[in-house]
Amino acid sequence: MNKSRVEAFSDGVFAIAITLLVLTIAQPDNYKDLSHQLAARWPSLAAYVVSFAVIGIMWLNHHSLFGSFERIDRGLFYLNLLLLLTITFLPYPTGVLGKSLALGEGTRTAAVFYAVTMAVNACAWSALWLYASGRRRLLKDSFPEEERALATLLFTIGVVLYALAVGVAFLNAYAFLALQAALAIYYALDPVNRRPGRRRGGPASGDELAGGTGLTNTPGRLRRRS
Amino acid sequence: MNKSRVEAFSDGVFAIAITLLVLTIAQPDNYKDLSHQLAARWPSLAAYVVSFAVIGIMWLNHHSLFGSFERIDRGLFYLNLLLLLTITFLPYPTGVLGKSLALGEGTRTAAVFYAVTMAVNACAWSALWLYASGRRRLLKDSFPEEERALATLLFTIGVVLYALAVGVAFLNAYAFLALQAALAIYYALDPVNRRPGRRRGGPASGDELAGGTGLTNTPGRLRRRS
Amino acid sequence: MNKSRVEAFSDGVFAIAITLLVLTIAQPDNYKDLSHQLAARWPSLAAYVVSFAVIGIMWLNHHSLFGSFERIDRGLFYLNLLLLLTITFLPYPTGVLGKSLALGEGTRTAAVFYAVTMAVNACAWSALWLYASGRRRLLKDSFPEEERALATLLFTIGVVLYALAVGVAFLNAYAFLALQAALAIYYALDPVNRRPGRRRGGPASGDELAGGTGLTNTPGRLRRRS
Amino acid sequence: MNKSRVEAFSDGVFAIAITLLVLTIAQPDNYKDLSHQLAARWPSLAAYVVSFAVIGIMWLNHHSLFGSFERIDRGLFYLNLLLLLTITFLPYPTGVLGKSLALGEGTRTAAVFYAVTMAVNACAWSALWLYASGRRRLLKDSFPEEERALATLLFTIGVVLYALAVGVAFLNAYAFLALQAALAIYYALDPVNRRPGRRRGGPASGDELAGGTGLTNTPGRLRRRS
């Protein structure tokens, strides 16, 4: 019960954050030359779409990760709150990045700002996992031990990856945005769970979503367990 | 279970998008001549009401469509995310269209912008349906085969209709807005499900909503199944 | 099931509209004389509190009214959508009224604008009730027939009351705001359900909320039934 | 059932308020010197993080407090509405405080304004508790009598604490912000429930969240009961 209320609260926060993103696209300054104004906002639209995908995929991830937990305790609640903090904050760097690219000013700063937010987010995911999985504190009994170490490795790789993305942001803001999109697609395709030999018959649970979903900032392996 | 959480997440996004629409009506610039200022905003109000109806009817549609699915898989989740993207984006073109009509500047551009958003939305609905219904991938067994082809036809007509609406937007922004309202009313009246010979007794399930609801961008036939 | 999803969707819209209200209070223009700036915004704060109470009490009302329905059909869904439209719109006139009173400009127009929104809202409540209760279309069998006529009378009185409030708004904006507050308190106190002889033992259902709640724009009698 | 719908409505309001907080961080004024602009907004970010923590911890508190209630009545609903009013209002003083600190103007007024909001919030929590616990009106039978008086004492201390914080706000805005953060951490650590001798084996309910969570403005003791 309590676990499901924390999930419902988190779902609400995800749903609101993803919908608020649209407010990050600046209104036209004038309507005389509207088509030019709208066209000039394409970086805002691109940043909007990338952040939308990131939050959407993270929702799926959150859903799956919590599926592997037997219960929730106070520590996990606070780490989850930290995670939600980084997600609800995302509309701000999204708006800044989009506007900065549209203006062609401060693009490096804006990209690094967005990248750092994502890196902190990756750390929050890892902290959540390390806390919940350490000594199997909150894991379901059915979560296989051999996958635990792999998941920890993959979460760590995620942190490294998003730290490296900060470096890319230093070099070029557009390259960074493309990298963010690529990372989102990579996690969405969930290559880990699709590698040969991983396909299992599994129980006919009618629960396809839980199996084989991979998401931004988290190892896809986890999702087989939920 | 997972299906219901995706539905709940989607419901949240619909509810937030429909409520955020009010932010698209620009605040009065001055209060000395307030009645004039408010009266001049009637196109914003009209665009607000149309978009509100569109999102509300789409919610009903989404609800009914998902009722015909046995389960949800990863592909459907991503297509649903794409659909939600077009819906959460709607407040932006709504605001632009309303303000443009109020100013009498850039109305053609604004109407085309709104129309293109709706056309992309129609494509997202079709893609969702084609994915879910192809080889009956996710359909309930109780969904009759003969209705599947009809639904596909109707979804395709929807895409064509919204593509044609882009053309109307090129001609006249007010005509386009009226067309949007007419399309919403058409789908809301759900003529397909009401044609003679379609009324069935049906089980006394107390579930009137599922049967006979028709919505923007989707064929009403679908809704008999949920 | 479907009824509960429409209720959940409506709950979401109520929750978002009530929370968005805070955005209607204008940011300070300068921070040098902040205490003066904040003090000058008291009408915005008053309008905020009144609208917050109105939406909160309406949520309770909605909750209770739907408790008297056996099921939901398409017509009710659309009338409910109309009702939600008037509620999600409320932040706009609330912001306009607050700012207008703070500036001391356009107060009559702003008050009439708010009053008309509330009158349309009262009509939406009545339409919902007349549709659902006509020939007992959607009412639970347990809803007593003698209360149906009374409820219709009380809903009609509500429409008349809110129509009269438009007249008060024409006379004085502050008097109108005070009247709105008084109406909210009146409905919240629910005098109808508390009149002598109405107190019943009732089943020890542990469900105190359903019994005896009265709300803005609706007759309290209804709530005994849910 | 009704209790759970009031909880769901409240959860929605908490989730939206916590997500709207991001809108309180002002957009950059220019992008030429973006890194400087962003750095200058650190007080807004600090206020954002503190308010986020406050609302998140209060959600947990609300969750736990309602867990000790057997049922909800009309009076409690209105007191809960008052509580939600103070929570949904919080983004406004958060934005004002952040901007005021960034500008270095009106900081005392902004801090007092935030502090008063929190003090009213503490009163709303106390009123909710006193109403629900008075003559055990709404408490579960399993809630031990000896803890009732202690909880009342702790709620009263909370009111005194937040009243004293208004005084700190008069002296220094930064000290006040630090105090808010410290109070949030204090309640989050929940020292009351962790004092020696309080650890009980408890039933293996798998419900760790209910036990031992402490939150801003409420005594942690309460949470053992839910």
Coordinates of N, CA and C in Angstrom, one line a residue, chain C residues 115-199:
Chain C
A115 N -17.9 37.0 -12.1 CA -19.2 36.6 -11.7 C -19.9 35.8 -12.9
V116 N -19.6 36.2 -14.1 CA -20.2 35.5 -15.2 C -19.6 34.1 -15.3
T117 N -18.3 34.0 -15.1 CA -17.7 32.7 -15.1 C -18.4 31.8 -14.1
M118 N -18.6 32.3 -12.9 CA -19.3 31.5 -11.8 C -20.7 31.2 -12.2
A119 N -21.4 32.1 -12.9 CA -22.8 31.8 -13.3 C -22.8 30.7 -14.3
V120 N -21.9 30.8 -15.3 CA -21.8 29.7 -16.3 C -21.5 28.4 -15.6
N121 N -20.6 28.4 -14.6 CA -20.3 27.2 -13.8 C -21.6 26.7 -13.1
A122 N -22.4 27.6 -12.5 CA -23.6 27.2 -11.9 C -24.6 26.5 -12.9
C123 N -24.6 27.0 -14.1 CA -25.4 26.4 -15.2 C -24.9 25.0 -15.5
A124 N -23.6 24.9 -15.6 CA -23.0 23.6 -15.9 C -23.4 22.5 -14.8
W125 N -23.3 23.0 -13.5 CA -23.7 22.1 -12.5 C -25.2 21.6 -12.7
S126 N -26.0 22.6 -12.9 CA -27.4 22.3 -13.1 C -27.7 21.4 -14.3
A127 N -27.0 21.7 -15.4 CA -27.2 20.9 -16.6 C -26.8 19.4 -16.3
L128 N -25.7 19.3 -15.6 CA -25.2 18.0 -15.2 C -26.2 17.2 -14.4
W129 N -26.8 17.9 -13.4 CA -27.8 17.3 -12.5 C -29.1 17.0 -13.3
L130 N -29.6 17.9 -14.1 CA -30.8 17.7 -14.8 C -30.7 16.5 -15.8
Y131 N -29.5 16.4 -16.4 CA -29.3 15.3 -17.4 C -29.2 14.0 -16.6
A132 N -28.5 14.0 -15.5 CA -28.3 12.7 -14.8 C -29.6 12.3 -14.1
S133 N -30.4 13.3 -13.6 CA -31.5 12.9 -12.7 C -32.8 12.8 -13.5
G134 N -32.8 13.4 -14.7 CA -34.1 13.3 -15.5 C -34.5 11.9 -15.8
R135 N -35.7 11.6 -15.5 CA -36.2 10.2 -15.6 C -35.2 9.2 -14.9
R136 N -34.5 9.8 -13.9 CA -33.6 9.0 -13.1 C -32.5 8.3 -13.9
R137 N -32.2 8.9 -15.0 CA -31.3 8.3 -16.0 C -30.1 7.6 -15.4
L138 N -29.3 8.3 -14.6 CA -28.1 7.7 -14.1 C -28.0 7.5 -12.6
L139 N -29.2 7.8 -11.9 CA -29.2 7.8 -10.5 C -29.2 6.4 -9.9
K140 N -28.6 6.2 -8.8 CA -28.7 4.9 -8.1 C -30.1 4.7 -7.7
D141 N -30.5 3.4 -7.6 CA -31.8 3.1 -7.1 C -32.1 3.6 -5.7
S142 N -31.0 3.6 -4.9 CA -31.2 4.0 -3.5 C -31.4 5.5 -3.3
F143 N -31.3 6.3 -4.4 CA -31.5 7.7 -4.3 C -33.0 8.0 -4.2
P144 N -33.5 8.5 -3.1 CA -34.9 8.6 -2.9 C -35.6 9.7 -3.8
E145 N -36.7 9.3 -4.3 CA -37.4 10.1 -5.3 C -37.8 11.5 -4.8
E146 N -38.2 11.5 -3.5 CA -38.6 12.8 -3.0 C -37.5 13.8 -2.9
E147 N -36.3 13.4 -2.8 CA -35.1 14.3 -2.8 C -34.7 14.8 -4.2
R148 N -35.2 14.1 -5.2 CA -34.8 14.5 -6.5 C -35.3 15.8 -6.9
A149 N -36.6 16.0 -6.6 CA -37.3 17.3 -6.9 C -36.6 18.4 -6.1
L150 N -36.4 18.1 -4.8 CA -35.8 19.1 -4.0 C -34.4 19.5 -4.5
A151 N -33.6 18.5 -4.9 CA -32.3 18.8 -5.4 C -32.4 19.7 -6.7
T152 N -33.3 19.4 -7.5 CA -33.5 20.2 -8.7 C -33.8 21.6 -8.4
L153 N -34.7 21.8 -7.4 CA -35.1 23.1 -6.9 C -33.8 23.9 -6.4
L154 N -33.0 23.2 -5.6 CA -31.8 23.8 -5.0 C -30.8 24.2 -6.1
F155 N -30.6 23.3 -7.1 CA -29.7 23.6 -8.2 C -30.2 24.9 -8.9
T156 N -31.5 25.0 -9.1 CA -32.0 26.1 -9.8 C -31.8 27.4 -9.0
I157 N -32.0 27.3 -7.7 CA -31.8 28.4 -6.8 C -30.3 28.8 -6.9
G158 N -29.4 27.9 -7.0 CA -28.0 28.2 -7.2 C -27.8 29.0 -8.4
V159 N -28.4 28.6 -9.6 CA -28.2 29.4 -10.8 C -28.7 30.8 -10.6
V160 N -29.9 31.0 -10.0 CA -30.5 32.3 -9.7 C -29.5 33.1 -8.8
L161 N -29.0 32.5 -7.8 CA -28.1 33.1 -6.9 C -26.9 33.7 -7.6
Y162 N -26.3 32.9 -8.4 CA -25.1 33.3 -9.1 C -25.4 34.3 -10.2
A163 N -26.6 34.3 -10.7 CA -27.0 35.3 -11.7 C -27.1 36.6 -10.9
L164 N -27.7 36.6 -9.7 CA -27.9 37.8 -8.9 C -26.5 38.4 -8.6
A165 N -25.5 37.5 -8.4 CA -24.2 37.9 -8.0 C -23.6 38.7 -9.1
V166 N -24.0 38.4 -10.3 CA -23.5 39.3 -11.5 C -23.9 40.7 -11.2
G167 N -25.2 40.9 -10.8 CA -25.7 42.2 -10.5 C -24.9 42.9 -9.4
V168 N -24.6 42.2 -8.3 CA -23.8 42.7 -7.3 C -22.4 43.2 -7.8
A169 N -21.8 42.3 -8.7 CA -20.5 42.7 -9.3 C -20.6 44.0 -10.0
F170 N -21.8 44.3 -10.7 CA -21.9 45.6 -11.4 C -21.9 46.7 -10.4
L171 N -22.4 46.5 -9.2 CA -22.4 47.6 -8.2 C -21.1 47.8 -7.5
N172 N -20.5 46.8 -7.0 CA -19.2 47.0 -6.3 C -18.4 45.7 -6.3
A173 N -17.1 45.8 -6.7 CA -16.3 44.6 -6.8 C -15.9 44.0 -5.5
Y174 N -15.7 44.8 -4.4 CA -15.4 44.3 -3.1 C -16.6 43.6 -2.5
A175 N -17.8 44.2 -2.7 CA -19.0 43.6 -2.2 C -19.2 42.2 -2.9
F176 N -18.8 42.1 -4.2 CA -19.0 40.9 -4.9 C -18.0 39.8 -4.3
L177 N -16.8 40.2 -4.1 CA -15.8 39.3 -3.6 C -16.2 38.8 -2.2
A178 N -16.8 39.7 -1.4 CA -17.3 39.3 0.0 C -18.4 38.3 -0.2
L179 N -19.3 38.6 -1.2 CA -20.4 37.7 -1.4 C -20.0 36.3 -1.8
Q180 N -19.0 36.3 -2.7 CA -18.4 35.0 -3.1 C -17.9 34.2 -1.9
A181 N -17.2 34.9 -1.0 CA -16.7 34.2 0.2 C -17.9 33.7 1.0
A182 N -18.9 34.6 1.2 CA -20.1 34.2 2.0 C -20.8 33.0 1.4
L183 N -20.9 33.0 0.1 CA -21.6 31.8 -0.6 C -20.8 30.5 -0.4
A184 N -19.4 30.7 -0.5 CA -18.6 29.5 -0.2 C -18.8 29.0 1.2
I185 N -18.8 29.9 2.2 CA -19.0 29.5 3.6 C -20.3 28.9 3.8
Y186 N -21.4 29.5 3.1 CA -22.7 29.0 3.3 C -22.8 27.5 2.8
Y187 N -22.3 27.3 1.6 CA -22.3 26.0 1.1 C -21.5 25.0 1.9
A188 N -20.3 25.5 2.4 CA -19.5 24.6 3.2 C -20.2 24.2 4.5
L189 N -21.0 25.2 5.1 CA -21.7 24.8 6.3 C -22.8 23.9 6.1
D190 N -23.3 23.9 4.8 CA -24.3 22.9 4.4 C -25.6 22.9 5.3
P191 N -26.2 24.1 5.4 CA -27.4 24.2 6.3 C -28.5 23.3 6.0
V192 N -28.7 22.9 4.7 CA -29.8 22.1 4.3 C -29.7 20.7 5.0
N193 N -28.5 20.1 5.0 CA -28.4 18.8 5.6 C -28.4 18.9 7.1
R194 N -28.3 20.1 7.7 CA -28.2 20.1 9.1 C -29.5 20.6 9.8
R195 N -30.5 20.8 9.0 CA -31.7 21.3 9.6 C -32.3 20.2 10.5
P196 N -33.0 20.6 11.5 CA -33.6 19.6 12.5 C -34.3 18.5 11.8
G197 N -34.2 17.3 12.2 CA -35.0 16.2 11.7 C -34.2 15.5 10.6
R198 N -33.1 16.1 10.1 CA -32.4 15.5 9.0 C -31.3 14.6 9.5
R199 N -30.9 14.8 10.7 CA -29.9 13.9 11.3 C -30.4 12.5 11.4

